[in-house]
Coordinates of N, CA and C in Angstrom, one line a residue:
M443 N 122.4 109.2 115.0 CA 122.6 107.8 115.1 C 124.1 107.5 115.3
S444 N 124.5 106.7 116.3 CA 125.9 106.5 116.5 C 126.4 105.4 115.6
K445 N 127.7 105.6 115.2 CA 128.3 104.7 114.2 C 129.2 103.7 115.0
V446 N 129.0 102.4 114.7 CA 129.7 101.4 115.4 C 130.5 100.6 114.4
L447 N 131.8 100.6 114.6 CA 132.8 99.9 113.7 C 132.9 98.4 114.1
I448 N 132.6 97.5 113.1 CA 132.7 96.1 113.3 C 134.0 95.6 112.7
T449 N 134.9 95.0 113.5 CA 136.2 94.6 113.0 C 136.3 93.1 112.7
R450 N 135.3 92.3 113.0 CA 135.3 90.9 112.8 C 135.2 90.6 111.3
P451 N 135.6 89.4 110.9 CA 135.5 89.0 109.4 C 134.1 89.3 108.9
R452 N 134.0 89.8 107.7 CA 132.7 90.1 107.1 C 131.7 89.0 107.1
K453 N 132.2 87.7 106.9 CA 131.3 86.6 106.9 C 130.6 86.4 108.2
Q454 N 131.2 86.8 109.3 CA 130.6 86.7 110.6 C 129.9 88.0 111.1
A455 N 130.0 89.0 110.3 CA 129.5 90.3 110.7 C 128.1 90.6 110.5
K456 N 127.4 89.9 109.6 CA 126.0 90.2 109.2 C 125.1 90.2 110.4
A457 N 125.1 89.1 111.2 CA 124.2 89.1 112.4 C 124.4 90.2 113.3
F458 N 125.7 90.5 113.6 CA 126.1 91.6 114.4 C 125.6 92.9 113.9
A459 N 125.7 93.1 112.6 CA 125.3 94.4 112.0 C 123.7 94.5 112.1
N460 N 123.0 93.4 111.9 CA 121.6 93.4 111.9 C 121.1 93.8 113.4
A461 N 121.8 93.2 114.4 CA 121.5 93.5 115.8 C 121.7 94.9 116.1
L462 N 122.8 95.5 115.6 CA 123.1 96.9 115.8 C 122.1 97.8 115.2
E463 N 121.7 97.5 113.9 CA 120.7 98.3 113.2 C 119.3 98.3 114.0
A464 N 119.0 97.1 114.4 CA 117.7 96.9 115.2 C 117.7 97.7 116.5
A465 N 118.9 97.9 117.0 CA 119.0 98.7 118.3 C 119.2 100.2 118.0
G466 N 119.2 100.6 116.8 CA 119.3 102.0 116.5 C 120.7 102.5 116.2
F467 N 121.7 101.6 116.0 CA 123.0 102.0 115.6 C 123.2 101.9 114.1
E468 N 124.3 102.6 113.7 CA 124.7 102.4 112.3 C 126.0 101.6 112.2
P469 N 125.9 100.4 111.7 CA 127.1 99.5 111.6 C 128.0 99.9 110.5
I470 N 129.3 99.9 110.8 CA 130.3 100.2 109.8 C 131.2 99.0 109.7
F471 N 131.3 98.4 108.5 CA 132.1 97.2 108.3 C 133.6 97.6 108.1
F472 N 134.4 97.0 108.9 CA 135.9 97.3 108.8 C 136.6 96.0 109.2
P473 N 136.4 94.9 108.4 CA 137.0 93.6 108.8 C 138.5 93.7 108.8
V474 N 139.2 93.3 109.9 CA 140.6 93.4 110.0 C 141.3 92.0 109.9
I475 N 140.5 90.9 109.9 CA 141.1 89.6 109.8 C 140.3 88.8 108.9
Q476 N 140.9 87.7 108.4 CA 140.2 86.7 107.6 C 140.6 85.3 108.1
I477 N 139.6 84.4 107.9 CA 139.9 83.0 108.4 C 140.2 82.1 107.2
R478 N 141.3 81.4 107.2 CA 141.6 80.5 106.1 C 142.1 79.1 106.7
P479 N 141.5 78.1 106.1 CA 141.9 76.7 106.6 C 143.3 76.5 106.3
M480 N 144.0 75.7 107.1 CA 145.4 75.3 106.9 C 145.5 74.6 105.6
D481 N 146.6 74.8 104.9 CA 146.9 74.2 103.6 C 146.9 72.6 103.8
D482 N 147.5 72.2 104.9 CA 147.7 70.8 105.1 C 146.8 70.4 106.3
L483 N 145.7 69.7 106.0 CA 144.8 69.2 107.0 C 144.9 67.7 107.2
S484 N 146.0 67.1 106.8 CA 146.2 65.7 107.0 C 146.3 65.3 108.4
P485 N 146.8 66.1 109.4 CA 146.7 65.7 110.8 C 145.3 65.5 111.3
L486 N 144.4 66.3 110.8 CA 143.0 66.2 111.2 C 142.4 64.9 110.6
E487 N 142.8 64.6 109.3 CA 142.3 63.4 108.7 C 142.8 62.1 109.4
D488 N 144.1 62.2 109.9 CA 144.7 61.1 110.6 C 143.9 60.9 112.0
A489 N 143.6 62.0 112.6 CA 142.9 61.9 113.9 C 141.5 61.3 113.7
M490 N 140.8 61.6 112.6 CA 139.5 61.1 112.4 C 139.6 59.6 112.1
K491 N 140.7 59.1 111.6 CA 140.8 57.6 111.4 C 140.9 56.9 112.7
N492 N 141.3 57.6 113.8 CA 141.4 57.0 115.1 C 140.5 57.7 116.1
I493 N 139.3 58.2 115.7 CA 138.5 59.1 116.5 C 138.0 58.3 117.7
E494 N 137.9 57.0 117.7 CA 137.4 56.3 118.8 C 138.3 56.4 120.1
K495 N 139.5 56.8 119.9 CA 140.4 56.9 121.1 C 140.2 58.1 121.9
Y496 N 139.4 59.1 121.4 CA 139.2 60.4 122.1 C 138.0 60.3 123.0
A497 N 138.1 60.9 124.2 CA 137.0 60.9 125.1 C 136.1 62.2 124.8
W498 N 136.8 63.3 124.4 CA 136.1 64.5 124.1 C 136.7 65.2 122.9
I499 N 135.9 65.9 122.2 CA 136.4 66.9 121.2 C 135.9 68.3 121.6
I500 N 136.7 69.2 121.7 CA 136.3 70.6 122.2 C 136.5 71.6 121.1
F501 N 135.4 72.3 120.8 CA 135.3 73.3 119.8 C 135.3 74.7 120.5
S502 N 136.2 75.5 120.3 CA 136.3 76.8 121.0 C 135.8 78.0 120.2
S503 N 135.3 77.7 118.9 CA 134.8 78.8 118.1 C 134.0 78.2 116.9
S504 N 133.1 79.1 116.4 CA 132.4 78.6 115.2 C 133.3 78.5 114.0
N505 N 134.4 79.2 114.0 CA 135.4 79.0 112.9 C 135.9 77.6 112.9
A506 N 136.2 77.1 114.1 CA 136.7 75.7 114.2 C 135.7 74.7 113.7
V507 N 134.4 75.0 114.1 CA 133.3 74.1 113.7 C 133.3 74.0 112.1
D508 N 133.2 75.2 111.5 CA 133.1 75.3 110.1 C 134.2 74.6 109.3
V509 N 135.4 74.9 109.7 CA 136.6 74.4 109.1 C 136.7 72.8 109.3
F510 N 136.4 72.4 110.5 CA 136.4 71.0 110.8 C 135.4 70.2 109.9
F511 N 134.2 70.6 109.9 CA 133.2 69.8 109.2 C 133.3 70.0 107.7
D512 N 133.8 71.2 107.2 CA 134.0 71.3 105.8 C 135.1 70.4 105.3
A513 N 136.0 70.1 106.3 CA 137.2 69.2 105.9 C 136.8 67.7 106.0
V514 N 136.1 67.3 107.1 CA 135.8 65.9 107.3 C 134.4 65.5 106.8
G515 N 133.6 66.4 106.5 CA 132.2 66.1 106.1 C 131.4 65.6 107.2
E516 N 130.2 65.1 106.9 CA 129.3 64.6 108.0 C 129.9 63.3 108.6
T517 N 129.9 63.2 109.8 CA 130.3 62.0 110.5 C 129.4 61.6 111.6
L518 N 129.1 60.4 111.7 CA 128.2 59.9 112.8 C 129.0 59.4 114.0
Q519 N 130.3 59.3 113.8 CA 131.1 58.8 114.9 C 131.9 59.9 115.5
L520 N 131.5 60.5 116.6 CA 132.2 61.5 117.3 C 132.2 61.1 118.8
P521 N 133.3 61.5 119.5 CA 133.3 61.4 121.0 C 132.3 62.4 121.6
K522 N 132.3 62.6 122.9 CA 131.5 63.6 123.5 C 132.0 65.0 123.0
V523 N 131.1 65.9 122.8 CA 131.4 67.2 122.2 C 131.2 68.3 123.2
A524 N 132.1 69.2 123.4 CA 132.0 70.4 124.2 C 132.2 71.6 123.3
A525 N 131.4 72.6 123.7 CA 131.5 73.9 122.9 C 131.7 75.1 123.8
V526 N 132.6 75.9 123.4 CA 132.8 77.2 124.2 C 131.9 78.3 123.5
G527 N 130.8 78.6 124.2 CA 130.0 79.7 123.7 C 128.8 79.3 123.0
S528 N 127.7 80.1 123.0 CA 126.5 79.8 122.4 C 126.5 79.8 120.9
K529 N 127.4 80.6 120.3 CA 127.5 80.6 118.8 C 128.2 79.3 118.3
T530 N 129.2 78.9 119.1 CA 129.8 77.6 118.7 C 128.8 76.5 118.9
E531 N 128.1 76.5 119.9 CA 127.0 75.5 120.1 C 126.0 75.5 119.0
A532 N 125.6 76.7 118.6 CA 124.6 76.8 117.5 C 125.2 76.3 116.2
S533 N 126.4 76.5 116.0 CA 127.1 76.1 114.7 C 127.1 74.5 114.7
L534 N 127.4 73.9 115.8 CA 127.4 72.5 115.9 C 126.0 71.9 115.7
R535 N 125.0 72.5 116.4 CA 123.7 71.9 116.3 C 123.1 72.1 114.9
S536 N 123.5 73.2 114.2 CA 123.1 73.4 112.8 C 123.6 72.3 111.9
R537 N 124.6 71.6 112.3 CA 125.2 70.5 111.5 C 124.7 69.2 112.1
G538 N 123.7 69.2 113.0 CA 123.2 68.0 113.5 C 124.0 67.3 114.5
V539 N 124.9 68.0 115.2 CA 125.8 67.5 116.2 C 125.3 67.7 117.6
A540 N 125.2 66.6 118.3 CA 124.7 66.8 119.7 C 125.9 67.3 120.6
V541 N 125.5 68.4 121.3 CA 126.5 69.0 122.2 C 126.3 68.5 123.6
D542 N 127.4 67.9 124.2 CA 127.3 67.4 125.5 C 127.5 68.3 126.7
F543 N 128.3 69.4 126.4 CA 128.6 70.3 127.5 C 128.9 71.7 126.9
V544 N 128.3 72.8 127.5 CA 128.7 74.2 127.2 C 128.9 74.9 128.6
P545 N 130.0 75.4 128.8 CA 130.2 76.1 130.1 C 129.4 77.4 130.2
E546 N 129.1 77.8 131.4 CA 128.3 79.0 131.6 C 129.1 80.3 131.2
E547 N 130.4 80.2 131.5 CA 131.3 81.3 131.1 C 131.9 81.0 129.8
Y548 N 131.9 81.9 128.8 CA 132.3 81.6 127.5 C 133.8 81.8 127.3
V549 N 134.6 81.2 128.1 CA 136.1 81.1 127.9 C 136.5 79.7 128.0
G550 N 137.6 79.4 127.3 CA 138.1 78.0 127.2 C 138.3 77.3 128.5
E551 N 139.0 77.9 129.4 CA 139.3 77.3 130.7 C 138.1 76.9 131.6
A552 N 137.0 77.6 131.3 CA 135.8 77.4 132.1 C 135.2 76.0 131.8
I553 N 135.6 75.4 130.7 CA 135.0 74.2 130.2 C 135.5 73.0 131.0
L554 N 136.6 73.1 131.7 CA 137.3 71.9 132.3 C 136.4 71.2 133.3
P555 N 135.7 71.9 134.2 CA 134.9 71.2 135.3 C 133.8 70.4 134.7
G556 N 133.4 70.6 133.5 CA 132.3 69.9 132.9 C 132.7 68.6 132.2
L557 N 134.0 68.4 132.1 CA 134.5 67.2 131.3 C 134.7 66.0 132.2
G558 N 134.6 66.1 133.5 CA 134.7 64.9 134.3 C 136.2 64.6 134.5
D559 N 136.4 63.3 134.9 CA 137.7 62.8 135.2 C 138.5 62.6 133.8
L560 N 139.6 63.3 133.7 CA 140.3 63.3 132.4 C 141.6 62.5 132.5
K561 N 141.8 61.9 133.6 CA 143.1 61.1 133.7 C 143.2 60.0 132.7
D562 N 144.3 60.2 131.9 CA 144.7 59.2 130.8 C 143.7 59.2 129.7
K563 N 142.9 60.3 129.6 CA 141.9 60.3 128.5 C 142.4 61.3 127.4
W564 N 142.2 60.9 126.1 CA 142.6 61.8 125.0 C 141.5 62.8 124.7
I565 N 142.0 64.1 124.5 CA 141.1 65.2 124.2 C 141.6 65.8 122.9
L566 N 140.6 65.9 122.0 CA 141.0 66.5 120.7 C 140.6 68.0 120.6
L567 N 141.6 68.8 120.3 CA 141.3 70.3 120.2 C 141.6 70.8 118.8
P568 N 140.6 70.8 117.9 CA 140.9 71.4 116.6 C 140.7 72.9 116.7
R569 N 141.7 73.7 116.4 CA 141.7 75.1 116.7 C 142.5 76.0 115.8
A570 N 142.6 77.2 116.1 CA 143.4 78.2 115.3 C 144.9 77.8 115.4
E571 N 145.7 78.3 114.4 CA 147.1 78.0 114.4 C 147.8 78.7 115.6
I572 N 147.3 79.9 115.9 CA 147.7 80.6 117.1 C 146.6 80.7 118.1
A573 N 146.6 80.0 119.2 CA 145.5 79.9 120.1 C 146.1 80.0 121.5
R574 N 145.3 80.4 122.5 CA 145.7 80.5 123.9 C 146.1 79.1 124.4
E575 N 147.1 79.0 125.2 CA 147.5 77.7 125.7 C 147.0 77.3 127.1
V576 N 146.1 78.2 127.6 CA 145.5 77.9 129.0 C 144.8 76.6 129.0
L577 N 143.9 76.3 128.1 CA 143.1 75.1 128.1 C 143.9 73.9 128.0
P578 N 144.8 73.8 127.0 CA 145.7 72.6 126.9 C 146.5 72.3 128.2
Q579 N 147.0 73.4 128.8 CA 147.8 73.3 130.0 C 146.9 72.7 131.2
E580 N 145.7 73.2 131.3 CA 144.8 72.7 132.4 C 144.4 71.3 132.1
I581 N 144.2 70.9 130.9 CA 143.9 69.5 130.6 C 145.0 68.6 131.0
L582 N 146.2 69.0 130.7 CA 147.4 68.2 131.0 C 147.6 68.2 132.5
A583 N 147.3 69.3 133.2 CA 147.4 69.3 134.7 C 146.4 68.4 135.3
A584 N 145.3 68.1 134.6 CA 144.2 67.2 135.1 C 144.5 65.8 134.8
G585 N 145.6 65.5 134.1 CA 146.0 64.2 133.8 C 145.5 63.7 132.4
G586 N 144.9 64.6 131.6 CA 144.5 64.3 130.3 C 145.6 64.3 129.3
I587 N 145.3 63.8 128.1 CA 146.3 63.8 127.0 C 145.7 64.7 125.9
V588 N 146.4 65.8 125.6 CA 145.9 66.8 124.7 C 146.4 66.5 123.3
H589 N 145.5 66.5 122.3 CA 145.9 66.5 120.9 C 145.4 67.7 120.2
E590 N 146.3 68.7 120.1 CA 146.0 70.0 119.4 C 146.2 69.8 118.0
I591 N 145.3 70.3 117.1 CA 145.5 70.3 115.7 C 145.1 71.7 115.2
A592 N 146.1 72.3 114.6 CA 145.8 73.6 113.9 C 145.1 73.4 112.6
I593 N 143.8 73.9 112.6 CA 143.0 73.6 111.3 C 142.7 74.9 110.6
Y594 N 143.0 76.1 111.2 CA 142.8 77.3 110.4 C 143.7 78.4 110.9
Q595 N 143.9 79.4 110.1 CA 144.7 80.6 110.4 C 143.9 81.8 110.5
T596 N 144.2 82.7 111.4 CA 143.6 84.0 111.4 C 144.6 85.0 110.8
L597 N 144.3 85.5 109.6 CA 145.3 86.3 108.9 C 144.8 87.8 108.7
P598 N 145.8 88.7 108.6 CA 145.4 90.1 108.4 C 144.7 90.2 107.0
T599 N 143.9 91.2 106.8 CA 143.3 91.5 105.6 C 143.6 92.9 105.1
Q600 N 143.2 93.3 103.9 CA 143.4 94.6 103.4 C 142.2 95.5 103.9
P601 N 142.5 96.8 104.2 CA 141.4 97.6 104.7 C 140.5 98.0 103.6
E602 N 139.2 98.1 104.0 CA 138.2 98.5 103.0 C 138.1 100.1 103.0
K603 N 137.9 100.6 101.8 CA 137.9 102.1 101.7 C 136.8 102.7 102.5
E604 N 135.7 102.1 102.5 CA 134.5 102.7 103.3 C 134.9 102.8 104.8
G605 N 135.5 101.7 105.3 CA 135.9 101.7 106.7 C 136.9 102.8 107.0
I606 N 137.9 102.9 106.2 CA 139.0 103.9 106.3 C 138.3 105.3 106.3
S607 N 137.4 105.6 105.3 CA 136.8 106.9 105.2 C 136.0 107.2 106.5
A608 N 135.3 106.2 107.0 CA 134.5 106.3 108.2 C 135.4 106.7 109.4
L609 N 136.6 106.1 109.5 CA 137.5 106.4 110.6 C 138.0 107.8 110.5
H610 N 138.3 108.2 109.2 CA 138.7 109.6 109.0 C 137.7 110.6 109.5
E611 N 136.4 110.3 109.2 CA 135.3 111.2 109.5 C 135.0 111.1 111.0
G612 N 135.2 109.9 111.6 CA 134.9 109.8 113.0 C 133.8 108.8 113.3
V613 N 134.0 107.8 114.1 CA 133.0 106.8 114.6 C 132.8 107.0 116.1
D614 N 131.7 106.4 116.6 CA 131.4 106.5 118.0 C 131.9 105.4 118.8
V615 N 131.9 104.2 118.2 CA 132.3 103.0 118.9 C 133.1 102.1 118.0
V616 N 134.2 101.5 118.6 CA 135.0 100.5 117.9 C 134.8 99.2 118.7
T617 N 134.4 98.2 118.0 CA 134.2 96.9 118.7 C 135.4 95.9 118.3
F618 N 135.8 95.2 119.4 CA 136.8 94.1 119.2 C 136.1 92.8 119.7
T619 N 136.3 91.7 118.9 CA 135.7 90.4 119.2 C 136.7 89.3 119.4
S620 N 138.0 89.7 119.3 CA 139.1 88.7 119.6 C 140.4 89.5 119.7
P621 N 141.4 88.9 120.4 CA 142.7 89.6 120.4 C 143.3 89.9 119.1
S622 N 143.0 89.0 118.1 CA 143.6 89.3 116.7 C 142.9 90.5 116.1
T623 N 141.6 90.8 116.4 CA 141.0 92.0 115.8 C 141.7 93.2 116.4
V624 N 142.1 93.2 117.7 CA 142.8 94.3 118.3 C 144.1 94.6 117.6
Q625 N 144.9 93.5 117.4 CA 146.2 93.7 116.9 C 146.2 94.1 115.4
N626 N 145.3 93.5 114.6 CA 145.2 93.9 113.2 C 144.5 95.2 113.0
F627 N 143.7 95.6 113.9 CA 143.1 97.0 113.8 C 144.2 98.0 113.9
I628 N 145.1 97.8 114.9 CA 146.2 98.7 115.1 C 147.1 98.8 113.8
R629 N 147.4 97.6 113.3 CA 148.2 97.6 112.1 C 147.6 98.3 110.9
L630 N 146.3 98.0 110.6 CA 145.6 98.6 109.5 C 145.4 100.1 109.6
T631 N 145.1 100.6 110.8 CA 144.9 102.0 110.9 C 146.2 102.7 110.8
K632 N 147.3 102.2 111.3 CA 148.6 102.8 111.2 C 149.0 102.9 109.7
D633 N 148.8 101.7 109.0 CA 149.1 101.7 107.6 C 148.3 102.7 106.8
A634 N 147.1 103.1 107.3 CA 146.3 104.1 106.6 C 146.6 105.5 107.1
G635 N 147.7 105.7 107.9 CA 148.1 107.0 108.3 C 147.3 107.5 109.5
L636 N 146.6 106.6 110.2 CA 145.8 107.0 111.4 C 146.5 106.6 112.6
D637 N 146.1 107.3 113.7 CA 146.6 106.9 115.0 C 145.5 106.2 115.7
P638 N 145.6 104.8 115.9 CA 144.5 104.1 116.5 C 144.1 104.5 117.9
F639 N 145.0 105.2 118.6 CA 144.8 105.6 120.0 C 144.3 107.1 120.0
D640 N 144.2 107.7 118.9 CA 143.7 109.1 118.8 C 142.9 109.3 117.5
L641 N 141.7 108.7 117.5 CA 140.9 108.7 116.3 C 139.9 109.8 116.4
A642 N 139.5 110.2 115.2 CA 138.4 111.3 115.1 C 137.1 110.8 115.7
G643 N 136.5 111.7 116.4 CA 135.2 111.3 117.1 C 135.5 110.8 118.5
N644 N 136.7 110.5 118.9 CA 137.0 110.0 120.2 C 136.2 108.8 120.6
P645 N 136.2 107.7 119.8 CA 135.3 106.6 119.9 C 135.5 105.9 121.3
V646 N 134.4 105.3 121.7 CA 134.4 104.3 122.8 C 134.9 103.0 122.3
F647 N 135.7 102.3 123.1 CA 136.2 100.9 122.7 C 135.4 99.9 123.5
A648 N 134.9 98.9 122.7 CA 134.0 97.9 123.3 C 134.6 96.5 123.0
C649 N 134.6 95.6 124.0 CA 135.2 94.3 123.8 C 134.2 93.2 124.2
I650 N 134.2 92.1 123.4 CA 133.2 91.1 123.6 C 133.3 90.3 124.9
G651 N 134.6 90.3 125.5 CA 134.8 89.5 126.7 C 136.1 89.8 127.3
P652 N 136.5 89.2 128.4 CA 137.6 89.6 129.2 C 139.0 89.3 128.5
I653 N 139.0 88.2 127.7 CA 140.3 87.9 127.0 C 140.6 89.0 126.0
T654 N 139.6 89.4 125.3 CA 139.8 90.5 124.3 C 140.1 91.8 125.0
K655 N 139.4 92.0 126.1 CA 139.6 93.3 126.8 C 141.0 93.3 127.3
E656 N 141.5 92.2 127.9 CA 142.9 92.2 128.3 C 143.9 92.5 127.2
A657 N 143.6 91.9 126.0 CA 144.5 92.2 124.9 C 144.5 93.6 124.5
A658 N 143.2 94.2 124.5 CA 143.1 95.6 124.1 C 143.8 96.6 125.1
E659 N 143.6 96.3 126.3 CA 144.2 97.2 127.4 C 145.8 97.0 127.4
K660 N 146.2 95.8 127.1 CA 147.7 95.6 127.0 C 148.3 96.4 125.8
E661 N 147.5 96.6 124.8 CA 148.0 97.4 123.6 C 147.9 98.9 123.9
G662 N 147.1 99.3 124.9 CA 147.0 100.7 125.3 C 145.6 101.3 125.1
F663 N 144.6 100.5 124.7 CA 143.2 101.0 124.6 C 142.6 101.1 126.0
S664 N 141.7 102.1 126.2 CA 140.9 102.2 127.4 C 139.5 101.6 127.0
V665 N 139.2 100.5 127.6 CA 138.0 99.8 127.2 C 136.9 100.2 128.1
A666 N 135.8 100.7 127.5 CA 134.7 101.3 128.3 C 133.5 100.3 128.4
V667 N 133.4 99.4 127.5 CA 132.2 98.6 127.4 C 132.6 97.1 127.3
M668 N 132.1 96.2 128.1 CA 132.2 94.8 128.0 C 131.0 94.1 128.6
P669 N 130.3 93.3 127.9 CA 129.1 92.6 128.4 C 129.4 91.6 129.4
K670 N 128.4 91.3 130.2 CA 128.5 90.1 131.2 C 128.4 88.8 130.4
K671 N 127.6 88.8 129.3 CA 127.5 87.6 128.5 C 128.3 87.8 127.2
Y672 N 129.3 87.0 127.0 CA 130.3 87.2 126.0 C 129.9 86.8 124.6
T673 N 128.8 87.5 124.1 CA 128.3 87.3 122.8 C 128.1 88.7 122.1
V674 N 127.9 88.7 120.8 CA 127.6 89.9 120.1 C 126.3 90.5 120.6
E675 N 125.3 89.6 120.9 CA 124.0 90.1 121.4 C 124.2 90.8 122.7
G676 N 125.1 90.2 123.6 CA 125.4 90.8 124.9 C 126.1 92.1 124.7
L677 N 126.9 92.2 123.7 CA 127.7 93.4 123.4 C 126.7 94.5 123.0
V678 N 125.8 94.2 122.1 CA 124.8 95.2 121.6 C 124.0 95.7 122.8
E679 N 123.5 94.8 123.6 CA 122.7 95.2 124.8 C 123.5 96.1 125.7
C680 N 124.8 95.7 125.9 CA 125.6 96.5 126.8 C 125.8 97.9 126.2
L681 N 126.0 98.1 124.9 CA 126.1 99.4 124.3 C 124.8 100.2 124.5
I682 N 123.7 99.5 124.4 CA 122.4 100.2 124.7 C 122.4 100.7 126.1
N683 N 122.7 99.8 127.0 CA 122.6 100.2 128.5 C 123.6 101.2 128.9
Q684 N 124.8 101.3 128.1 CA 125.8 102.3 128.4 C 125.4 103.7 127.7
N685 N 124.2 103.6 127.0 CA 123.7 104.8 126.4 C 124.7 105.4 125.3
V686 N 125.4 104.5 124.6 CA 126.3 105.0 123.6 C 125.5 105.2 122.3
I687 N 124.6 106.1 122.4 CA 123.8 106.4 121.2 C 123.8 107.9 121.1
Y688 N 124.1 108.4 119.9 CA 124.2 109.9 119.7 C 123.3 110.3 118.6
E689 N 122.4 111.2 118.9 CA 121.4 111.7 117.9 C 122.1 112.7 116.9

């Protein structure tokens, strides 16, 4: 049974692990990041007081959804809502939020064509403290007015002994689900005395989508697996189709 290392936060890893187990893999938990709301969420509170001025609010991750609604509570007054990705959409719907648009490609910039005419319209982007600037730049280029609010941080975490032991013994696949998982995986493995580019078992590196793949390759990893659908389910299916299973 092939061993697949999961680097995403443990809170988000259960469904991924269950899907891997159902497909015949052995999931290994090795969270390299943690999600923490910003200490000061008053900018979000101020935005909610003037929510009627926004034409759209765009959620680019389920983390943003969770932190946003944990902070503001249930609200019946929202502008049109766009979600990047099926997981983000599902997180919104689980909170009773109607989602007006989800792009077919699960990257932020793909959302722009579905927003209509943005000239002189306010767009609210509650997102990570460090986030890609492509979407805000494209909204500005389309004549929109972008209001970015950092509502959470993606922080390094401490390595778990089980994960370090598994890496010493050798795993078959290492999965990355965001650029931050790539960067913090490198840091944590080096801190543990491991070479992230020369690991026991010569693992295959798998990325959830093109943005993460680009980040991994920029760091020096050779990415062998990336699904056409940028979800953990797509990633599991891709691993199966790549025959990355070892008896």
